[in-house]
Amino acid sequence: MRRFLLSCVGALALTLSAQTLLPLPQSMRELSKKTFVLSPDLSPTVADGAPMATPLLCEALRVATPRAPKGVCLILPYPDAPNDEAYKLRITPDSLLVYAKTSGGVTCAAATLLQLRTEKGRLPCVEVEDAPAYAWRGVMLDVSRHFFPLSHLKRQIDILARHKMNTLHLHLTDAAGWRMEIKRYPRLTGKAAWRTKASWKEWWNGDRGYRCEGDSAAYGGYYTQEELRDLVAYAHARNINIVPEIEMPGHSEEVLAAYPELSCTHDPKGAADFCPGNVGTYDFLENILLEVMEVFPSQYIHVGGDEAGKAAWKDCPLCQQKAKELGLDHVNALQGHLIRHMNTFLARHGRTLVGWDEVMADTLEPGTHIMNWRSTELAREAAARNLKVILTPGAYCYLDYYQDAPPFQPEAIGGYLPLEQVYRFVSMEELNTEERKAVCGVQGNLWAEYIPTVAHAEYMLYPRALALAEIGWNGESREAFPDFRKRAAAVCDLLRSEGTNTFDLYTEIGLRKEYLTPISHKALGATVVYNLPFSPYYPAAGASTLTDGLRGGWTHSDQRWQGFIGGKRFDVTIDLEEVQTVRSVATGFMHAPGAEIYVPSAYILLTSEDGKNFTEVSRQTFDGTDETTCQTYIWKGKIRTRYLRIQAPPAAKGGWVFADEVVVK
Ligand code: ACM
Ligand code: ZN
């Protein structure tokens, strides 16, 4: 039913010559071919019991063309709205009626009006009935890895609100810099907010040092509480809730450089995790959360919880003592203990804890929100445990991945997530009806390790965040991608005309051409003996991967690339089943430095007729590259052989080796 209505809306939108509808409303019906004429003097009248006008509604009604108002605008109550952000519009030549239950509904209605408005300031006479599929429609911005000014955050709030998103999650703390003023702990902004290098990559691969505020060579910054209060109010007026994230117990190098007594080692360098055996840790984090709650009225407070290494805990007397007192089997279980402690603390203050899916290590209050960034299995577990889930799986929602062919894109962390893949979001499909009830929304995450400027952040956000806006509002949808793509391109045109730096869909290269076409060669289907094993984490198609005729795409996680880690990495023998003439042996390798994947340092070919005695035919060495790309290492010549042994030792930096196919001709 919903799908039918959406396709009607799409067709109608084209006949209206209006701005682009994105997300599409649930239903829209044309009332007449006439229009409602906007005028600079039009101001909405608010009926009893209806919510007030919001900044987005005022923006939608504002036109520059001087003309007398011809019709009225009324905001009316919508008592039987299916949810808080639902709205209805009824537009005739004489009246523009907005029905809403809350100011959120008014803002969502205004977003539609802005998109319906023609350049000449006219609205088509239509009736719209609309409501979101999900309550949480979010984007996460990482302001730690690179610090972005408030003007950038406000601009993103404007764009998100115009597309009916309602949550901005701020990743305020991480090793690369603490970004919120905390009055009780001044060293968090006096030191932990400032680092030695502007580029995260150079800093992370360099000294990972911190500097003091005011030091002329320091890079960083933070938001004062006053600035954040102003930002919260700005966002609130646009139906955007700001969810602050304070990381714990891991990703906390910057805090532990400023307050080393809170790590297990007390060493200001190198500690990433708080000491969960130290009562001081709990006091410190609670005091911070108290200030966070004063500034952010959000029901939801994010405590991170992801990727704690925990290495120092096992050698720490305080951690051992605490684990013993609590009757825990292992010090690692202190992660769950610390999160549960904060869960109770936040609940006592009337707030709800949100955490990355690692926070499920211990029991949690019912209703705690889990951000599911890893497997859908964890979303299922959260649902079974009476928790709420925000779907943000890496494979669809990590907006820091490349959005087009990596060799032609600014350096990114790795991966490949084009617009179409975001739009084809399928996590819900993997959940049963009961499990789906636990899902409260979707979110895109813009981690900023490789995103040093605001222009670059916008480039990574748009149009992909628009796909999440559409999914968040309308639910998962797969068939209508060509229509969505056209609308997204039109929104990007508009954003660019306003000075926002979006990715240009018109120049998209798309999937790697080698990925699209299976190839035939002499080793197709040949048995491969792994003299060194492939990693169980990246098996691709297992033992047939390297001779199945299928080349890899732009990401190592597409099940075509096989990963090797440890020891000498890559060493395989291919049996051609009979002695034959071989003129070339080529192997595809991936190079994605952001993901610690490097092309090998050498390519060694050995041959044998009996599979026992091998002769080295060739040894080539390579310097590597800085670009994210796929490279083919190739030997050419003429030999007769049955067995081919290929060795490809790792780059000097170590890391992973990923190969897709050994092509023998
Ligand atoms: C995450 O990507 N570490 C949540
Ligand atoms: Zn400890």
XYZ file of C-alpha atoms in Angstrom, residues 402-412 415-416 456 459-460 503-504 507-514 554 591 626-630:
33
model
C 34.660 5.936 -0.223
C 31.548 6.848 -2.179
C 33.107 6.272 -5.575
C 36.170 4.684 -7.189
C 38.921 5.266 -4.591
C 41.695 6.202 -7.037
C 39.612 9.238 -8.035
C 38.409 10.276 -4.587
C 40.017 12.165 -1.703
C 41.663 9.731 0.672
C 39.161 7.966 2.927
C 35.558 0.627 2.246
C 33.196 1.471 -0.592
C 35.158 17.659 2.797
C 31.176 16.167 0.360
C 31.021 12.902 2.293
C 29.656 14.911 -4.135
C 28.706 15.213 -7.805
C 30.418 12.203 -12.477
C 30.006 8.977 -10.519
C 32.212 6.182 -11.897
C 30.530 3.387 -9.988
C 31.539 -0.214 -9.488
C 35.020 -1.381 -10.459
C 34.791 -2.665 -14.002
C 36.880 -5.757 -13.199
C 36.491 -1.235 -4.490
C 46.013 -1.037 -1.317
C 50.049 6.225 -1.003
C 46.863 5.997 -3.042
C 43.937 3.734 -2.285
C 43.825 1.580 -5.337
C 43.893 -1.964 -6.686
